[in-house]
Amino acid sequence: MKSLSIRARLILSMTVMAGLLVLSAALAILGLSRANANLEEMYTNQLASASALGESVAYLLRARTAFDRVVLDPDSGESQGSLERAISFGDKSNAAWRRYTALPADAEELRLTEAVHAQRAIYIQQAQQPLVTALQAGRNDEARSLVLHRMAPMYSALSEKIDALAQFQTSRAEVLYRQSAGGYREFLWWTGGGLLLGLVTVVVSARKLSGAIVRPLDTALAHMRAIGDGKLTGKIAAGRQDEMGRMMAGLDRMQASLVDTVAGVLAGSQAIGGAAREIAQGTACLSERTETQAGALEETASSMEELTATVRQNAASARKAADLARSAREMSGHGSAQVGKVAEVMQEVLVASRRIEDITGLIEGIAFQTNILALNAAVEAARAGEQGRGFAVVAAEVRTLAQRCANAAKDVGSQIASSVELAQSGAGLAHEAGASVHAIFDSIEEVSSIVAEISNASQEQAAGIEQVNEAIVQMDQVTQQNAALVEENVAASAALREQAETLERMVGRFELGAGPSARERVALLS
């Protein structure tokens, strides 16, 4: 008897009750058909529509979250992966939306669906697709502007349209429920009349039909109310092979799907909150490091300025030393020329001294000859006697004069010899002085070349330090910009954490069962 379907039981009951129960059975079948149609509509259309719509909205939200993550830190190593995930989530959202639009819908739902579809197309074409293009092209400022000024208001407008559609689905489910409840009450009235007319047989049939239909419906309604209140902990047992058993099995599958969905959303919100906290901590550390780096750059810039001044002073000193070296080289060249002239003069003095020495030799010879002639004259005067006495006196005077000339010539010769020796010594010293001055000239020439090289190197060093100083200034500017971006990241991380906490509180009102599917889902998404 338990293996028979409700339809078979009704046929058997009508056969037993004969003609009186024909109308009651027909009405019962009609009521059950309505209930079954409503349940089928709820399961095959409403639940599928809600699931597809919820999946589309969830993936769209995940895509937006991924885009926000890319925009917040476009230079990180995970930005490309986040962008690819965002594009994948967008494709999945589109696929879920196509599944939703393929389901049957009445005129009002179709109108709301078209409104959502139009707003969704505007959001994708004017916000999401330009954002993807800007991120792929590396235009991070444009992407940030799109997120703040275009995506946010368009997503809010889209959320309002989606909320209206979701509210309609909720009201539609309520209508189906009321239709089922009305059919149920109508069925009870007609069954009661049939029972009154059918006496004992109707009572027996009513009890059996009540056991087959009413209690499972009450149980199903109780489970539905619990699910509507957010309690997903109830255990739904089918235990039957008829339509009610299949309905209970479907209700159990629906509750399991809701458990998985809510667990997934809860785990996702927890993951987002954890990620937001980690981002906030990392951003705080980055802010401290950026401030430290900015201080170090300021000290480095100050040191580089001092070093630049020192190098400039060295370059000026090197140029001054080069000028002094050139002056010394010119003076040493002039001195070398003067020493050469002195050597030439000394050589001429030596030649003149030697000529004077020859002349004094000639004078000595003349004095010697004069002395001999005076001596001969004295001898001849002595022979002449008294007549030669005056001549003898003259001869003596001449001899004396010749002797004095010879002595004077000797003195002049001695002085000339000393002068010749001094002239020779002076010529040697002048030659040595010329060699020394020439060596000094060569040394000054080499020093001048080295000083010129030092001057050129100092100028090149000064130019290089100027470039380093400019690079440090640019690094300081970049560091200040990074500090500003870090502050923006801190604010964005705080906002993301608040949104994650809000989502977690909203989902937290659902009570999840301890089934393995829910645990596995939470563990997987955590």
PDB file of C-alpha atoms in Angstrom, residues 322-332:
ATOM      1  CA  ALA A 322      96.633  74.777 -13.494  1.00  0.00           C
ATOM      2  CA  ASP A 323      96.895  78.546 -14.029  1.00  0.00           C
ATOM      3  CA  LEU A 324      99.766  78.773 -11.511  1.00  0.00           C
ATOM      4  CA  ALA A 325     101.491  75.812 -13.179  1.00  0.00           C
ATOM      5  CA  ARG A 326     101.223  77.528 -16.562  1.00  0.00           C
ATOM      6  CA  SER A 327     102.674  80.738 -15.054  1.00  0.00           C
ATOM      7  CA  ALA A 328     105.514  78.775 -13.426  1.00  0.00           C
ATOM      8  CA  ARG A 329     106.184  77.004 -16.725  1.00  0.00           C
ATOM      9  CA  GLU A 330     106.396  80.347 -18.531  1.00  0.00           C
ATOM     10  CA  MET A 331     108.673  81.782 -15.810  1.00  0.00           C
ATOM     11  CA  SER A 332     110.897  78.688 -15.850  1.00  0.00           C
TER      12      SER A 332
END
